[in-house]
Coordinates of C-alpha atoms and ligand atoms in Angstrom, one line a residue:
X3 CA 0.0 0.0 0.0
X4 CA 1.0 3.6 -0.2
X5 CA 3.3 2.8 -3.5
X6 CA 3.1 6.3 -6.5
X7 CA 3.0 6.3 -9.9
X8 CA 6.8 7.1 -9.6
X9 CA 7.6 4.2 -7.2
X10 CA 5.4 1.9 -9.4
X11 CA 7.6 3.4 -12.6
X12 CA 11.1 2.1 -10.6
X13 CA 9.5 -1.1 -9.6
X14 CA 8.4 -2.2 -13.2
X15 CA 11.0 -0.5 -15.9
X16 CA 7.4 1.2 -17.2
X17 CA 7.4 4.6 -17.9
X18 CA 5.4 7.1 -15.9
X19 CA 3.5 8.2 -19.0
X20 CA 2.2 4.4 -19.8
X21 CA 1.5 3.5 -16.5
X22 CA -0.7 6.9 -16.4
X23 CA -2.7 5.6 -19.2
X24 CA -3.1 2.1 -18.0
X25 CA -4.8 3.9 -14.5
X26 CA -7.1 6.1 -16.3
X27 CA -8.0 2.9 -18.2
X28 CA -8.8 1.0 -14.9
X29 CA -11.3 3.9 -14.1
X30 CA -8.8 5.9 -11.6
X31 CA -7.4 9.3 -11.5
X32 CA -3.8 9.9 -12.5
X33 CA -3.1 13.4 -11.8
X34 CA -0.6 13.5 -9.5
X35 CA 2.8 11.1 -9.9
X36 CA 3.6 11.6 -6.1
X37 CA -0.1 10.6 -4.5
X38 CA 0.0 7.1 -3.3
X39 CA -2.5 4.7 -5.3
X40 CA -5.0 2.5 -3.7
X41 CA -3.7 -1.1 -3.1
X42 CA -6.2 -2.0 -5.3
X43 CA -5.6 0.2 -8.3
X44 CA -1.2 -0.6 -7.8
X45 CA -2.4 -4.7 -8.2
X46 CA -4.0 -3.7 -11.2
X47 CA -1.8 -1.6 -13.1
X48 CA 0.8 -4.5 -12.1
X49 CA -0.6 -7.0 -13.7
X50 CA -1.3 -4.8 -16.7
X51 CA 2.6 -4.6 -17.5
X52 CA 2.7 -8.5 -16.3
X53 CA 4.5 -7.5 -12.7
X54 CA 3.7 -9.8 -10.1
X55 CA 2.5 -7.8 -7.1
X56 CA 2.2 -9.2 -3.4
X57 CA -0.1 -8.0 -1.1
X58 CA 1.7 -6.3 2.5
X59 CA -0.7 -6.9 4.6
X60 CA 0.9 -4.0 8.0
X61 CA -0.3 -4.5 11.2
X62 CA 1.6 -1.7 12.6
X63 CA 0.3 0.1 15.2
X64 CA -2.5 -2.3 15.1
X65 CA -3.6 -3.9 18.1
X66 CA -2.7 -7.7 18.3
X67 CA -4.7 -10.5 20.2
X68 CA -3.8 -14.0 20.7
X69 CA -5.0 -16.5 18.3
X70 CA -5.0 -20.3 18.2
X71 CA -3.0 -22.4 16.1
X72 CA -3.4 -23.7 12.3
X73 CA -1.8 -26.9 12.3
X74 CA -1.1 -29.1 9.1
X75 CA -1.2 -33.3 9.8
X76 CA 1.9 -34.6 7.6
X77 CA 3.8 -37.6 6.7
X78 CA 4.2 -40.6 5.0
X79 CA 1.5 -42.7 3.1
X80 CA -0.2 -45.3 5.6
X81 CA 1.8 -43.7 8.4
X82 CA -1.9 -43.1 10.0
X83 CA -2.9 -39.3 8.7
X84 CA -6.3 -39.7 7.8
X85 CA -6.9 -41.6 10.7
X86 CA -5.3 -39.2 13.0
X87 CA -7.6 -36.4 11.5
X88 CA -10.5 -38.6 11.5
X89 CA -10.1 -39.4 15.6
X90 CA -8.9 -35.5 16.2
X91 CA -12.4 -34.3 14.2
X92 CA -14.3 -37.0 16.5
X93 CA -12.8 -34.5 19.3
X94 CA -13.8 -31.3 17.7
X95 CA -16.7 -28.7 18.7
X96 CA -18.6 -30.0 15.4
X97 CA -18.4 -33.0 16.3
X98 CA -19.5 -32.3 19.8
X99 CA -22.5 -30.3 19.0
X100 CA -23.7 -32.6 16.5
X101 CA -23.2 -36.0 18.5
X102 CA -20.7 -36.6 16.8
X103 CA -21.4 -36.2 13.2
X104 CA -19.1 -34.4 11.1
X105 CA -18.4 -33.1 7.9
X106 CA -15.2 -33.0 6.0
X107 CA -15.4 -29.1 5.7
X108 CA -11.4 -28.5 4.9
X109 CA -10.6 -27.6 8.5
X110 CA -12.3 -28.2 12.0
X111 CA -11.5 -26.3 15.5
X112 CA -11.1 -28.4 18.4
X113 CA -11.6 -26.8 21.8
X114 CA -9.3 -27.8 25.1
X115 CA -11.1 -27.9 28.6
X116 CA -8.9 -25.1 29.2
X117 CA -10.8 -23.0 26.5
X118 CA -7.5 -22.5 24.1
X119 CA -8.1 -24.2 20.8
X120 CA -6.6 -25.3 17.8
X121 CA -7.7 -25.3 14.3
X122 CA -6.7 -28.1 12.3
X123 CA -6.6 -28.0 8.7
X124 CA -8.3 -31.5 7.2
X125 CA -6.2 -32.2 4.2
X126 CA -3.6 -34.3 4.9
X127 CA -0.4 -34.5 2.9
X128 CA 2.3 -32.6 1.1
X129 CA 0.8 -31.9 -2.1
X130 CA -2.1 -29.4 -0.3
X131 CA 1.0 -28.1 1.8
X132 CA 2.8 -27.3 -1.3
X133 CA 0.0 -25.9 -3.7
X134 CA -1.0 -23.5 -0.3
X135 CA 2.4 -22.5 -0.3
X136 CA 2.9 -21.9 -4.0
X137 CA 0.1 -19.4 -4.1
X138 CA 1.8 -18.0 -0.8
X139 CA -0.7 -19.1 1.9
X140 CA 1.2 -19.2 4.8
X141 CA -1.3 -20.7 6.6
X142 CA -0.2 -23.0 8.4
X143 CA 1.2 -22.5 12.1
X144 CA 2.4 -25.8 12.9
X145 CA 2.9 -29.4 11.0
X146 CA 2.2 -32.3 12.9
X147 CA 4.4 -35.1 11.4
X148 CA 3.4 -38.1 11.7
X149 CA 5.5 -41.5 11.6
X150 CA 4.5 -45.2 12.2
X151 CA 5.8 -46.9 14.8
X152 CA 6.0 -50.0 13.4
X153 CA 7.1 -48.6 9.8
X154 CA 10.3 -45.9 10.4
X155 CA 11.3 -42.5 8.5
X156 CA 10.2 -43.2 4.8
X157 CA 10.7 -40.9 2.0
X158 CA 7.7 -39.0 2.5
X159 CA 9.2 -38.4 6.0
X160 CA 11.5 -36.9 5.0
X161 CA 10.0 -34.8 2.3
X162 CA 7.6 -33.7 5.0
X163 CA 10.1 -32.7 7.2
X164 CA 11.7 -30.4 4.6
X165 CA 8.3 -29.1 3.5
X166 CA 8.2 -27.9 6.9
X167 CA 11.4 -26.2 7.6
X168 CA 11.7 -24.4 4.4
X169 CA 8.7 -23.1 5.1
X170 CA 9.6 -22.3 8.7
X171 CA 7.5 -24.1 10.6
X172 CA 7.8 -25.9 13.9
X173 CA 7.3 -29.6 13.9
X174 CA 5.5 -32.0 16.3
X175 CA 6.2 -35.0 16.0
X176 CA 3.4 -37.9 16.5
X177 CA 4.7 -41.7 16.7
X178 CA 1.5 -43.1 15.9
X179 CA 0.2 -46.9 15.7
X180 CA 2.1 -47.6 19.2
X181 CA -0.7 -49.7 20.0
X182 CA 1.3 -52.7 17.4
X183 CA 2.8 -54.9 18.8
X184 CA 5.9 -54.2 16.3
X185 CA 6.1 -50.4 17.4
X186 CA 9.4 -49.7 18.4
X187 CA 9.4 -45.7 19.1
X188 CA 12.7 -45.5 20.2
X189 CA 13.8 -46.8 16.8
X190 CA 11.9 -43.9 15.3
X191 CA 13.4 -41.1 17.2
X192 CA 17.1 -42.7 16.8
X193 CA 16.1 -42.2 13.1
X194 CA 14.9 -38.8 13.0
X195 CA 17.8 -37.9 15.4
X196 CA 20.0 -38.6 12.4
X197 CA 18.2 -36.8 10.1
X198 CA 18.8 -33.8 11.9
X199 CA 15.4 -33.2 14.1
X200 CA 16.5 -32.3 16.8
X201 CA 14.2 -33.6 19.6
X202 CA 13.4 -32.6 22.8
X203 CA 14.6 -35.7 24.6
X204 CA 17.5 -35.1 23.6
X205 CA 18.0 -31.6 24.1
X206 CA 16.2 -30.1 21.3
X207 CA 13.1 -28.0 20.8
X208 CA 11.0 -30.5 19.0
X209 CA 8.2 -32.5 21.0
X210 CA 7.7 -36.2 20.7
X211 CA 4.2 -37.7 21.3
X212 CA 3.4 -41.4 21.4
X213 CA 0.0 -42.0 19.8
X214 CA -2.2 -44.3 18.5
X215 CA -5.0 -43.3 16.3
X216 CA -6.8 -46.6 16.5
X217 CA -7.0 -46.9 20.1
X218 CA -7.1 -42.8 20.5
X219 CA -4.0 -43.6 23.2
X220 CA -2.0 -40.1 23.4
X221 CA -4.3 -38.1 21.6
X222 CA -4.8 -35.5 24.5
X223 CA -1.0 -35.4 25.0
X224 CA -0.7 -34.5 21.5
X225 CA -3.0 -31.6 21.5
X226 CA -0.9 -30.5 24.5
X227 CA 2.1 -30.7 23.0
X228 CA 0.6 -28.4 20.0
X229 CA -1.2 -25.8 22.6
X230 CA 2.4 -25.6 24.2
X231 CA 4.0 -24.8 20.7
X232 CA 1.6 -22.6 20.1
X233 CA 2.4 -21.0 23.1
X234 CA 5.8 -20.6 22.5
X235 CA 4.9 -18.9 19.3
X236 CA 2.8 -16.4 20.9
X237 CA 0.4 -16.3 18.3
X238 CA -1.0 -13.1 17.6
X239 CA -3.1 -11.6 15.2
X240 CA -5.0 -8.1 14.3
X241 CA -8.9 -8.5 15.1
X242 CA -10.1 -5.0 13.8
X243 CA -9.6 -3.4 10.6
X244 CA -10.4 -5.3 6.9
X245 CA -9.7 -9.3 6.6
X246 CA -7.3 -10.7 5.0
X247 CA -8.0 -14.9 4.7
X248 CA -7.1 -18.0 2.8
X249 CA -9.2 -20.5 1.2
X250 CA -8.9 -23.9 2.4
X251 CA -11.7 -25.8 0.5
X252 CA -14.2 -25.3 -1.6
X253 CA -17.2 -26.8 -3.1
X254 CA -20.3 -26.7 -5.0
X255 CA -24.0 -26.9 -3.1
X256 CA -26.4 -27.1 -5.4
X257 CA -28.9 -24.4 -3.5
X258 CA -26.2 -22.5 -2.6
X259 CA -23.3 -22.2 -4.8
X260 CA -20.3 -22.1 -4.5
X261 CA -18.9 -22.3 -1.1
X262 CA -15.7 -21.8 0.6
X263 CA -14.0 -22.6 3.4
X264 CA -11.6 -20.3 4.8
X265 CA -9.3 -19.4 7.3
X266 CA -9.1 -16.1 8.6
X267 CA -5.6 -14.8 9.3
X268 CA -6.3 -11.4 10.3
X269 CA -9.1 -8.4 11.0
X270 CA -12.5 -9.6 10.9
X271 CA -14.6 -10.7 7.9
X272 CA -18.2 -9.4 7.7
X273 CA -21.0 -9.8 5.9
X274 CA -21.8 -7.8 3.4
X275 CA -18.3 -7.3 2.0
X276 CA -17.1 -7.2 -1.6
X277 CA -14.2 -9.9 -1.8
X278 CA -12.0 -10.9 -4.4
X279 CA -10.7 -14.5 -3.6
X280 CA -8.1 -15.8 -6.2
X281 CA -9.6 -14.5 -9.7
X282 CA -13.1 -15.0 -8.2
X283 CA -15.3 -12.2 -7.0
X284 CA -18.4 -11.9 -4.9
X285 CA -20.5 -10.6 -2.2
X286 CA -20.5 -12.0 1.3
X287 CA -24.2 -13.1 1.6
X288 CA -23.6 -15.7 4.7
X289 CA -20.7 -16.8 6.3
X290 CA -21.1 -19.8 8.8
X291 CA -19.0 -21.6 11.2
X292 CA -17.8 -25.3 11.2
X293 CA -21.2 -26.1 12.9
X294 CA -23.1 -24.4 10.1
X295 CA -24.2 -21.7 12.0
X296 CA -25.2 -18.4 10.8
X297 CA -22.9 -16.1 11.9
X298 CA -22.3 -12.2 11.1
X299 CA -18.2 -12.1 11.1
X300 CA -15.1 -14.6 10.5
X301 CA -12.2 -13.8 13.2
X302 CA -9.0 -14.8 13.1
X303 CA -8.0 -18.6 13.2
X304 CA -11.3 -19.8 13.0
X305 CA -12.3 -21.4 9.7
X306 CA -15.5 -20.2 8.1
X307 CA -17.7 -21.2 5.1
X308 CA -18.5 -18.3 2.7
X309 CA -21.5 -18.0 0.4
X310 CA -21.9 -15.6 -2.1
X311 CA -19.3 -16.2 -4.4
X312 CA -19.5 -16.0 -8.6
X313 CA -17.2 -19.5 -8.8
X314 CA -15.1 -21.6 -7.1
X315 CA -11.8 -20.4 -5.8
X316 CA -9.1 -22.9 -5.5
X317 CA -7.3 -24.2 -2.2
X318 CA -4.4 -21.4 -1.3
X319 CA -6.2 -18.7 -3.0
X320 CA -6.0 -15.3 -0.7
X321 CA -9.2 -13.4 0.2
X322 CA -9.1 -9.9 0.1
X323 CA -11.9 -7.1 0.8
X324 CA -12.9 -4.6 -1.9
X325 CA -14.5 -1.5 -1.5
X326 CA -16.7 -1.8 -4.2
X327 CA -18.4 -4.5 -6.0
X328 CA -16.6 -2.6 -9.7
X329 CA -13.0 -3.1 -7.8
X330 CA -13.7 -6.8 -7.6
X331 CA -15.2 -7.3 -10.8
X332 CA -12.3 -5.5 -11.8
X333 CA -9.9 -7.7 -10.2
X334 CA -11.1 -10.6 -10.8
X335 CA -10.9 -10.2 -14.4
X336 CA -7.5 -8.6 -14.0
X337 CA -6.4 -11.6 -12.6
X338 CA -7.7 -13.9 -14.7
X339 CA -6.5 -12.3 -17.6
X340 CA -3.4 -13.0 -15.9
X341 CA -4.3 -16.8 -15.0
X342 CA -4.8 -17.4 -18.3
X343 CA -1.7 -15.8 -20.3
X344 CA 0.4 -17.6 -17.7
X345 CA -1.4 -20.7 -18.5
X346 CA -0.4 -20.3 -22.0
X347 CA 3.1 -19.3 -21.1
X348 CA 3.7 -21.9 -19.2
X349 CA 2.0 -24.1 -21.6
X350 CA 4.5 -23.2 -24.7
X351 CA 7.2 -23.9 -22.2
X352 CA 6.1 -27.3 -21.5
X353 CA 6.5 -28.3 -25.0
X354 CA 9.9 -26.6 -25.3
X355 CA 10.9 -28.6 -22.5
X356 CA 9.6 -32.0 -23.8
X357 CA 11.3 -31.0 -27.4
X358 CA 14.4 -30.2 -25.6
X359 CA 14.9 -33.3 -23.2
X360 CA 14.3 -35.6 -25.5
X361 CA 16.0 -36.8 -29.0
X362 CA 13.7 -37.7 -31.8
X363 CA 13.4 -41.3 -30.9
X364 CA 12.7 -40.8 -27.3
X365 CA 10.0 -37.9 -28.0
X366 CA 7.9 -40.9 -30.4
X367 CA 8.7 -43.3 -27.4
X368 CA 7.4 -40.9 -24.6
X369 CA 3.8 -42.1 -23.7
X370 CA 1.2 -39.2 -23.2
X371 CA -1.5 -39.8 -20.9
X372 CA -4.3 -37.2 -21.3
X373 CA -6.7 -37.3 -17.7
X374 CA -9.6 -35.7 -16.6
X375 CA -9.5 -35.7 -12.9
X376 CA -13.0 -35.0 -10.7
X377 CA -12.7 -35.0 -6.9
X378 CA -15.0 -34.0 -4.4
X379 CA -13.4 -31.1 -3.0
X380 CA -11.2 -28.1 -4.5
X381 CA -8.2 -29.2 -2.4
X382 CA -8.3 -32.9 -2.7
X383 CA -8.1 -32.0 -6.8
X384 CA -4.9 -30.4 -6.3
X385 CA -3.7 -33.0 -4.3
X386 CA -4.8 -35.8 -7.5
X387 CA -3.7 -33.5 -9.6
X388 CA 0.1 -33.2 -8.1
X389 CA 0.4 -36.8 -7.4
X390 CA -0.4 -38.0 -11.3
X391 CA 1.8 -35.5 -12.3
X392 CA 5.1 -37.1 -10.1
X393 CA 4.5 -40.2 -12.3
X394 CA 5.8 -37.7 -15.0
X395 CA 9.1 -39.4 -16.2
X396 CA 11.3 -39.3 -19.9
X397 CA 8.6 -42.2 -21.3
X398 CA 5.7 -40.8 -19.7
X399 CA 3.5 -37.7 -20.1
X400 CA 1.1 -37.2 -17.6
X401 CA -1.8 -34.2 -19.4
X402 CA -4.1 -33.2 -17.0
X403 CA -7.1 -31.9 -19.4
X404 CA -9.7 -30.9 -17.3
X405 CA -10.0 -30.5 -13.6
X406 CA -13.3 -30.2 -11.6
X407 CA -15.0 -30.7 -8.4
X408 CA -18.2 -32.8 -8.3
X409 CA -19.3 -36.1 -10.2
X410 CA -18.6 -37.3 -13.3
X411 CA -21.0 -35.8 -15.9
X412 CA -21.7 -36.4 -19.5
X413 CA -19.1 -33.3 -20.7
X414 CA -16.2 -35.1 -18.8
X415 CA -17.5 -38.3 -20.8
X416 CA -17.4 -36.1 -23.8
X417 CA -14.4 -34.6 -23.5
X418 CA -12.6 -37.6 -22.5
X419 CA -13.8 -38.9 -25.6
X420 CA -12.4 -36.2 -27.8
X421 CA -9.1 -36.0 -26.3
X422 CA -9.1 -40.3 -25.8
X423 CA -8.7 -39.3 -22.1
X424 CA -9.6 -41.2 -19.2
X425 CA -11.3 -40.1 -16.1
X426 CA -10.6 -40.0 -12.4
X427 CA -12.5 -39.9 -9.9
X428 CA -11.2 -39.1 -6.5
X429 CA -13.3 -39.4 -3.4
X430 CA -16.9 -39.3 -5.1
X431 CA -19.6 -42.0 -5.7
X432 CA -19.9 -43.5 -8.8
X433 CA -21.7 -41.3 -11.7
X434 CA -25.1 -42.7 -12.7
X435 CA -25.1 -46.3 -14.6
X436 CA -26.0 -44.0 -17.9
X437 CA -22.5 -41.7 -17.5
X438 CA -20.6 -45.4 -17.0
X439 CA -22.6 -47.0 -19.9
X440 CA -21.9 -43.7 -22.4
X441 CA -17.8 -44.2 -20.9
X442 CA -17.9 -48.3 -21.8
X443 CA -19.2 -47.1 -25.1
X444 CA -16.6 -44.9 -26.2
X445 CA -13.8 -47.3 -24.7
X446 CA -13.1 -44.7 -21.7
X447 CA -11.7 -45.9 -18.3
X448 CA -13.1 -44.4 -15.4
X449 CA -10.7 -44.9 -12.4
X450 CA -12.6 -44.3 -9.1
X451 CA -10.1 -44.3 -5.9
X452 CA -10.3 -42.9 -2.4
X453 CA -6.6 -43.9 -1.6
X454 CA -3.8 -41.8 -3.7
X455 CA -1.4 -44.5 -3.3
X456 CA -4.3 -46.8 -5.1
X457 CA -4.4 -44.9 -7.4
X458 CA -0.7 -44.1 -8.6
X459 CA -1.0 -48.0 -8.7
X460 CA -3.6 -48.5 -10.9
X461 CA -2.9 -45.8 -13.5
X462 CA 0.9 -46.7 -13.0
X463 CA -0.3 -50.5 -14.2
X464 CA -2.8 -48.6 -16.5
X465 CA 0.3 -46.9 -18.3
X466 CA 2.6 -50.3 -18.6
X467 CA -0.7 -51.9 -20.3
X468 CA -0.7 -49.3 -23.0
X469 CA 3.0 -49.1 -23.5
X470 CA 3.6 -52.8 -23.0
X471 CA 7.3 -52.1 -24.6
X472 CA 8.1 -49.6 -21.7
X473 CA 10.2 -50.2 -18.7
Ligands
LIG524 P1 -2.5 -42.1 5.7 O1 -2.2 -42.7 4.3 O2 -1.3 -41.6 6.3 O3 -3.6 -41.1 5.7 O4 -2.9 -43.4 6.6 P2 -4.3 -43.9 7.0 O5 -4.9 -43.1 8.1 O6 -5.1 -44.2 5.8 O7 -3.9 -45.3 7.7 C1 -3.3 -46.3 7.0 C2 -3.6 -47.6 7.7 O8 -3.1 -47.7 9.0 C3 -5.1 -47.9 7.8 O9 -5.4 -49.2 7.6 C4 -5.4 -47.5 9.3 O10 -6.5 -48.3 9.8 C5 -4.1 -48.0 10.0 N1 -3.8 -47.2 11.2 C6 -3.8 -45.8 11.3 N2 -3.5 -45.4 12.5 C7 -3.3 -46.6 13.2 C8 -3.0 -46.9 14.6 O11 -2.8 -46.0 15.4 N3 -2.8 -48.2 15.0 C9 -3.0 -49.2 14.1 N4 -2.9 -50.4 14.5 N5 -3.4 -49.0 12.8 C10 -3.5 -47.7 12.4

């Protein structure tokens, strides 16, 4: 904020003169170089001259209150995630108010006796870690990794451990299934010893918790150990003044539209508000807690569901507020002007790349695998989506066509069938017996998995069945 035409003309090589032009074209008054521009109008005029602009969102002189923690589950496939999410959401006020039905809403709050809470974040894995992070949702406060006791440090361990520091964020760990008969915890924190964690039996900062997911064993000395962090972080953040938040999740309802879940990080969300949320727009018309209850304002730390929006954001996506329902329109089709030449850009480059690696035999040889992926959330798409592309390799060309959240419909038959795509579906029921008879017909496979690593297998068998002469 507070950045002049003349800063703006340093910052982007532009001249003064052209950037001028671009802001009368945006609807604002350019008459004085030295008179800071709105936020608003500086985003715009940067991504007119293709700058990427980032959002400083200043708290100073604000006041500051404490917040709970946002903590991300990590760790290796089958290490016990899911589970661990699944027993934690048992615990959570949802859950509590609604004897013990929940729904998977992207992120769930549960409350300590004590009154402190935590929020979780219900996506397990790296690849919803990573796509938050690429779109610069700092989210998350602390990672729970979580290791079997019976299994060891795997590779996904170890990538969630990275994850996690680059990003700078405290670990806890969890040594869960230490109800088995084969756990051997001691094993486990020999091994992450000597990848360089440095735990707090041993002099380190980093908590250990024994836990078992199955018989809920340790669970209360986990949450704990994360309230403690979270302490140690004193976690603050700005109550008053406009909201800045990040989408977590988001869906479709069919009476309501689309929907997101969010995470506030700072001032208070109303309703009411104009908001631009990735290159979507809208108006807040409701915004409800994790229990579905109406309420009037989102604070920080506390995940809400928004209605009102024109479409569906995407996990990671920011959520600023607008002054005016113009400015968002405006934005939002700023930015997806934007999306959509870097979709291009990045699209030309992919081909380069492929030309470039690859000698003439090797480019025939290489093994394109066109997908349309449907999932039942925004963020588990992402996650699909990442994980068919790491089977990406010199034979193998993973192309993601089409992404979408919901059931199969006829169009992804359709397009499938253009394309001589198949389809998968992640988390969702089966389409209706006339979509599966219509995919039979025109020779499409419909893949329909709840379990990534099932997945990865099937296609991964799926690919050595149409390239029989691969490796
Ligand atoms: P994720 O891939 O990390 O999400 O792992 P899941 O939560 O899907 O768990 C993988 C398998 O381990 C499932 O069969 C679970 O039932 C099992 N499991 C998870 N936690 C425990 C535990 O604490 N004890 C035992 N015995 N089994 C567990």
């Amino acid at each position: 904020e507070g950045m002049t035409v003349v800063e703006l003309a340093k910052k982007t090589g532009v001249s003064i003169r052209y950037l001028q032009e671009i802001i009368i074209n945006v609807g604002e008054k350019a008459d004085s170089e030295f008179v800071p521009l709105s936020i608003d109008t500086a985003e715009l005029v940067a991504m007119e001259v293709g700058v990427n602009v980032k959002r400083l969102h200043s708290d100073e002189g604000a006041v500051l209150q404490p917040r709970p923690a946002v903590v991300t589950v990590m760790g290796h496939v089958d290490h016990g995630k899911t589970s661990l999410l699944d027993v934690l959401r048992k615990t959570s006020v949802a859950a509590k108010e609604a004897g013990g039905i929940t729904q998977h809403l992207g992120a769930f709050v549960v409350e300590m006796t004590s009154g402190a809470s935590i929020t979780f974040l219900d996506t397990p894995g790296h690849a919803a870690f990573s796509a938050m992070r690429a779109r610069g949702a700092a989210v998350t406060d602390i990672v729970v990794l979580v290791v079997a006791a019976d299994d060891g440090v795997m590779p996904q361990t170890l990538e969630a451990m990275s994850h996690a520091q680059s990003a700078k964020v405290p670990i806890v760990v969890a040594i869960n299934k230490c109800d088995k008969p084969s756990a051997d915890p001691e094993r486990i924190r020999i091994q992450l010893g000597s990848e360089g964690l440095h735990l707090e039996d041993l002099g380190g900062d980093v908590q250990v918790v024994e836990v078992s997911a199955k018989t809920k064993h340790g669970l209360d000395k986990l949450e704990e150990a994360l309230l403690l962090q979270a302490e140690l972080m004193d976690l603050k953040a700005r109550i008053d003044g406009p909201s800045q938040a990040y989408v977590v999740e988001a869906r479709l309802d069919r009476g309501r539209g689309p929907l997101a879940t969010a995470i506030v990080k700072s001032g208070t969300l109303l309703c009411g508000q104009y908001i631009v949320v990735g290159s979507e727009w809208g108006r807040i018309r409701s915004i409800r807690d994790m229990l579905g209850r109406e309420t009037t304002s989102g604070r920080p730390a506390m995940p809400v569901e928004i209605e009102g929006l024109k479409g569906l954001p995407m996990a990671g996506d920011d959520v600023v507020v607008v002054a005016s329902e113009e400015r968002a329109r405006m934005l939002s089709s700023g930015r997806k002007k934007k999306l959509e030449k870097d979709r291009l850009l990045k699209a030309s480059e992919g081909r380069i790349e492929i030309d470039d690696t690859s000698d003439e035999t090797s480019t025939s040889s290489r093994v394109e695998l066109p997908i349309v992926v449907k999932a039942d959330v925004q963020g588990t798409v992402q996650a699909v989506t990442d994980a068919l592309k790491s089977l990406n390799s010199s034979q193998v060309f993973v192309n993601v066509l089409h992404v979408g959240v919901g059931s199969i419909s006829q169009s992804d038959v359709d397009l499938a069938q253009a394309c001589g795509a198949c389809i998968v579906g992640f988390s969702i029921r089966s389409p209706p017996s006339s979509i599966t008879l219509a995919a039979t017909q025109a020779n499409i496979k419909i893949f329909l998995h709840r379990v990534i690593y099932h997945l990865l297998e099937e296609i991964g068998n799926y690919i050595v069945e149409k390239a029989p002469g691969m490796v």
